[in-house]
Short mmCIF file of C-alpha atoms in Angstrom, two decimals:
data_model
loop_
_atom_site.label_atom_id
_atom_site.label_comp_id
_atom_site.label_asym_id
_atom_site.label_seq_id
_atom_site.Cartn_x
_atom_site.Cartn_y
_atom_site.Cartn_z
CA UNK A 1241 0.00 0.00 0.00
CA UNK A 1242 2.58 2.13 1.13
CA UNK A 1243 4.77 1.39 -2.07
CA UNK A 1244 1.55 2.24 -4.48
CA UNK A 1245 1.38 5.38 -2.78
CA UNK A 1246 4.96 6.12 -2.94
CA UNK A 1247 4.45 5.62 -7.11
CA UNK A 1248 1.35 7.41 -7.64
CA UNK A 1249 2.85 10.86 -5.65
CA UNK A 1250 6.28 9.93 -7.82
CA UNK A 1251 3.73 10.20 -10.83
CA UNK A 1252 1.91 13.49 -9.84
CA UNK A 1253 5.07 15.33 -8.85
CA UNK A 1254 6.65 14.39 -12.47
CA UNK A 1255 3.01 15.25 -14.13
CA UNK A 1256 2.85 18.70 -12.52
CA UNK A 1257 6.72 19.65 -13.29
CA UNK A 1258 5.60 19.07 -16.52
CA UNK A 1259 2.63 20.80 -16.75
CA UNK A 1260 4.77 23.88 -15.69
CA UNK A 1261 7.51 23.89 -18.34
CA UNK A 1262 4.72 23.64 -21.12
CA UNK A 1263 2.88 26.44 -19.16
CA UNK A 1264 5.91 28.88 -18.93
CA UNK A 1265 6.45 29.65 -23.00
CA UNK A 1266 2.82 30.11 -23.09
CA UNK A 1267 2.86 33.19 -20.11
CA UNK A 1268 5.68 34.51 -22.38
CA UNK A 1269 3.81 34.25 -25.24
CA UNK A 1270 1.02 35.75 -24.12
CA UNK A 1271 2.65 38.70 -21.99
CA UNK A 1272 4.06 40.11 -25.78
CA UNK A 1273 0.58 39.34 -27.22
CA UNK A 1274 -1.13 41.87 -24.59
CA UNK A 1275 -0.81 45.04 -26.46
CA UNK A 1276 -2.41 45.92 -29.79
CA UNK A 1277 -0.10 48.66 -30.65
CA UNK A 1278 3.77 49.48 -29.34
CA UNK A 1279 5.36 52.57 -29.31
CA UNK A 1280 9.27 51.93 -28.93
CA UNK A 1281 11.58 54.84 -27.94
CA UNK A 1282 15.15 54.00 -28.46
CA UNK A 1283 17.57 56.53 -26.50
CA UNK A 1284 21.41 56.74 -27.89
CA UNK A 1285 23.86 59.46 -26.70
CA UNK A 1286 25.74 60.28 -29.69
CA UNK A 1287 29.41 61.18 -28.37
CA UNK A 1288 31.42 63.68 -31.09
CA UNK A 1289 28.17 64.34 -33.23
CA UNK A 1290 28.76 68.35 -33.31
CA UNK A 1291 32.33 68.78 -32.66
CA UNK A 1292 33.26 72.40 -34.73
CA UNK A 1293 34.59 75.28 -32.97
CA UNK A 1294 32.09 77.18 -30.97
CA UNK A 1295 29.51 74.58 -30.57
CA UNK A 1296 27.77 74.12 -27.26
CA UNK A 1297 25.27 71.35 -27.55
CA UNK A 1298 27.19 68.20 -27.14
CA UNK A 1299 26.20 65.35 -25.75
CA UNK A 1300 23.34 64.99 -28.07
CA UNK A 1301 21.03 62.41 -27.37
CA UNK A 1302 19.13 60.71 -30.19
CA UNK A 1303 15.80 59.51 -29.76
CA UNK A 1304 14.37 57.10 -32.33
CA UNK A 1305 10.67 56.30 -32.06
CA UNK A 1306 9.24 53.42 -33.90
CA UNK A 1307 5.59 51.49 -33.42
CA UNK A 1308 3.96 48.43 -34.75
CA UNK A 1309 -0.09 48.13 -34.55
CA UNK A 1310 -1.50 44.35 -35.21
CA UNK A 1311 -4.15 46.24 -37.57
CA UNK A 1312 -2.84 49.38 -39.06
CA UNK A 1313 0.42 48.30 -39.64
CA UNK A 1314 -0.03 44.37 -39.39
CA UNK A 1315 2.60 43.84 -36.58
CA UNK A 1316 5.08 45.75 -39.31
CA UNK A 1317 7.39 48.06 -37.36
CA UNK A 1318 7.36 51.59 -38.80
CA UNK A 1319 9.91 54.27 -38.30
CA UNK A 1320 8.04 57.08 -37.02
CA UNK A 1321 10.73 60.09 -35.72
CA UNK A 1322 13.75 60.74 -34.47
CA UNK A 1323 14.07 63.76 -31.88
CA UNK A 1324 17.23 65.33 -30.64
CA UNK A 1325 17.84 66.29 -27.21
CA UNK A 1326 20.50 68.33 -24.88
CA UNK A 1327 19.66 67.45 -21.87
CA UNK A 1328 15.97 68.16 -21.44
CA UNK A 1329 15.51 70.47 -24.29
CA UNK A 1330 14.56 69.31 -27.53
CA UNK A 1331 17.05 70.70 -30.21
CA UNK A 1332 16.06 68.80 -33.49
CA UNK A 1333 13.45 66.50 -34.75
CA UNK A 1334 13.10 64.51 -38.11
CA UNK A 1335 9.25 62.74 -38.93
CA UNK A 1336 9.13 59.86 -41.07
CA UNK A 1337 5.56 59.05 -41.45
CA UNK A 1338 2.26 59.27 -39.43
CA UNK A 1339 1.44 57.92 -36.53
CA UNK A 1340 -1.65 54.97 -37.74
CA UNK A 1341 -2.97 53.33 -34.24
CA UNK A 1342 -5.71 51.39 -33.87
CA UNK A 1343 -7.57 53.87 -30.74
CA UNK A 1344 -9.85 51.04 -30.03
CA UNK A 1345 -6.86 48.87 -28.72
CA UNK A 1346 -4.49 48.45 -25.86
CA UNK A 1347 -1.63 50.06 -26.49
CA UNK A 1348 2.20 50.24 -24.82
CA UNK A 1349 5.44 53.09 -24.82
CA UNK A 1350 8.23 51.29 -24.42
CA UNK A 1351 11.71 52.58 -23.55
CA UNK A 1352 15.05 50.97 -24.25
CA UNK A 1353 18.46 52.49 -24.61
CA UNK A 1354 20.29 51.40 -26.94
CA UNK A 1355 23.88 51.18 -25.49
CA UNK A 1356 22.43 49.32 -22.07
CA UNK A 1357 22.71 51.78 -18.93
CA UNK A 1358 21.40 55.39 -19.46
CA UNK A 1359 23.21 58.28 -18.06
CA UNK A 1360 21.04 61.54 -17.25
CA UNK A 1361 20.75 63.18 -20.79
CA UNK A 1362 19.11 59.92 -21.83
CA UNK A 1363 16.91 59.65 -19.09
CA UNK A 1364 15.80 63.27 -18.99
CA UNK A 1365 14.81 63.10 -23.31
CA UNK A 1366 12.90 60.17 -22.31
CA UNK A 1367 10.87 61.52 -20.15
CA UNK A 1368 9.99 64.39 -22.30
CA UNK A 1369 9.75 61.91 -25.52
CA UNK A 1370 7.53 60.34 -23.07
CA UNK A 1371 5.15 63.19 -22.53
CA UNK A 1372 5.27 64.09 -26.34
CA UNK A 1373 4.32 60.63 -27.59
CA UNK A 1374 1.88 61.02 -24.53
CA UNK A 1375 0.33 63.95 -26.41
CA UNK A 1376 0.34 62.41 -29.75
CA UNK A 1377 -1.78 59.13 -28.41
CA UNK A 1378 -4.62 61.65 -27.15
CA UNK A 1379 -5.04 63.53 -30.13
CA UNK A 1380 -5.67 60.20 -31.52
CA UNK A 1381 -7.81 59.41 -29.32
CA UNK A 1382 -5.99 56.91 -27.61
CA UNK A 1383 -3.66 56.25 -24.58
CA UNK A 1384 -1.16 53.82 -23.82
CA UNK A 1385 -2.24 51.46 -20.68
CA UNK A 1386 1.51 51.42 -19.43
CA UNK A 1387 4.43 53.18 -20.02
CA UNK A 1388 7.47 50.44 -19.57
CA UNK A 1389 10.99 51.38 -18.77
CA UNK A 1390 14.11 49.36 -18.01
CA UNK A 1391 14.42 48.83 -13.98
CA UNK A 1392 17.99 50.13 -14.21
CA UNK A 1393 16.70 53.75 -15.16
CA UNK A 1394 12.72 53.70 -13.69
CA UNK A 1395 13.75 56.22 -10.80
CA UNK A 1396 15.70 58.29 -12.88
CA UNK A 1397 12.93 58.72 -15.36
CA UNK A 1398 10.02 58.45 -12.88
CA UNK A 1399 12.10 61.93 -11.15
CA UNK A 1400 12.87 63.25 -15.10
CA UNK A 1401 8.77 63.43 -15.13
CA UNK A 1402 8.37 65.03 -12.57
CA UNK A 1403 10.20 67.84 -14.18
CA UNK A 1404 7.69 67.41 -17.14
CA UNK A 1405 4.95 68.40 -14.42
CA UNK A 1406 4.16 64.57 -13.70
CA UNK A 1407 3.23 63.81 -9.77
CA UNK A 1408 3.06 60.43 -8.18
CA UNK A 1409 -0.42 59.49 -6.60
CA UNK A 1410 -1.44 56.52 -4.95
CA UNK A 1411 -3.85 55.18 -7.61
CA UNK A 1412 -5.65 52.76 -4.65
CA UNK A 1413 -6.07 56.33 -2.56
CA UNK A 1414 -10.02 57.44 -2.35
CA UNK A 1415 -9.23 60.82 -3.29
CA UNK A 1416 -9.58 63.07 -6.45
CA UNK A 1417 -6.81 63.57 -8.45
CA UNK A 1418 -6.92 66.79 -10.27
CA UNK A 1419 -5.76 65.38 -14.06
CA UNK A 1420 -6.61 65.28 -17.45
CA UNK A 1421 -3.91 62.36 -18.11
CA UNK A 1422 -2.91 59.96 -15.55
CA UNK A 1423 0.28 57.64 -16.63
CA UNK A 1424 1.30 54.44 -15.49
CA UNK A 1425 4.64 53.88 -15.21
CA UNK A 1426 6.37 49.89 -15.02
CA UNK A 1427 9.70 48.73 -15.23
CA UNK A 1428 11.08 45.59 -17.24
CA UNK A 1429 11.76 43.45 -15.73
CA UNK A 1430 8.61 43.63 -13.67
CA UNK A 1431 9.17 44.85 -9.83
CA UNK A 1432 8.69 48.93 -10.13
CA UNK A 1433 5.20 50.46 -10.75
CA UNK A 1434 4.32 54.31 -10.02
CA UNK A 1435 0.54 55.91 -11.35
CA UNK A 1436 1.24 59.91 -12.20
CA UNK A 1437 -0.82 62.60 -13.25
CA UNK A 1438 -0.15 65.66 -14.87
CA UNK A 1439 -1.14 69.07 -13.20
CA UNK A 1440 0.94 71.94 -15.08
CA UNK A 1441 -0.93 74.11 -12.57
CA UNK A 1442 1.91 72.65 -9.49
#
């Protein structure tokens, strides 16, 4: 009796470890099926890119913005700008096409940088690329659900909005928030999540 029990927990311990390594690809799968459109902002500091005599606006920090929608653009990526920053001012931009979202569907900003770790410059022209793309969404019509940022620079960039005239709130908090666009801000990998609003009036 004893041995028959032995076997059949033997059996269900092996049945469930499987059952979780078939379920894991799936979760994967399924976390980059969540979003019907993607808005991907690539930071880049670009060392030496105006070096003549008298110049004053290095480190220039490029900003290339691309997005994919499963029905406007088929899950095609599409170049849409590319905006220069010093610092936190905007000094250039360069528009490639328009921006085609579906504004029915659930939609993502996503922030990388392209040479891994972001100093401040690349942090700061994210945040304002952030509130800028922010913009563009609403005039559609749309919003993005969540605004994802590497871990590595999600307090930099959480404290780069602020400067943008972003606040934290407690989103569970029973009180009013006085906004007209709330943004909620994740890192990747998951572990960091702040709700903002903006109030230009602070």
């Amino acid at each position: 009796m004893n041995r028959r029990l032995i076997i059949f927990s033997t059996l269900l311990l092996v049945l469930s470890a499987a059952l979780l390594i078939l379920r894991e690809p799936k979760c994967q799968a399924s976390s980059a099926r969540d979003f019907d459109w993607t808005i991907t902002v690539t930071t880049e500091e670009l060392k030496d890119y105006f070096t003549f005599p008298g110049n004053n606006l290095n480190p220039i920090v490029k900003v290339k913005v691309v997005y994919q929608d499963k029905k406007t653009t088929k899950g095609e990526e599409v170049t849409y700008e590319d905006m220069y920053f010093r610092g936190c001012e905007a000094v250039g931009l360069r528009r490639y096409s328009v921006l085609n979202i579906n504004n029915t569907g659930l939609g993502a900003i996503r922030i990388a940088h392209k040479n891994g770790d972001a100093g401040s410059g690349e942090t700061c022209a994210a945040a304002n690329a952030i509130t800028r793309l922010l913009l563009d969404t609403y005039i559609l019509g749309d919003a993005p659900s969540v605004v994802l940022v590497p871990r590595t620079s999600f307090s930099a960039i959480a404290q780069d909005l602020h400067k943008e005239n972003f606040f934290p709130f407690d989103s569970n908090a029973n009180e009013a928030v006085p906004a007209s666009i709330i943004l909620s801000l994740a890192s990747e990998p998951d572990g960091n999540r702040q709700s903002m609003y903006y109030n230009s009036g602070n």
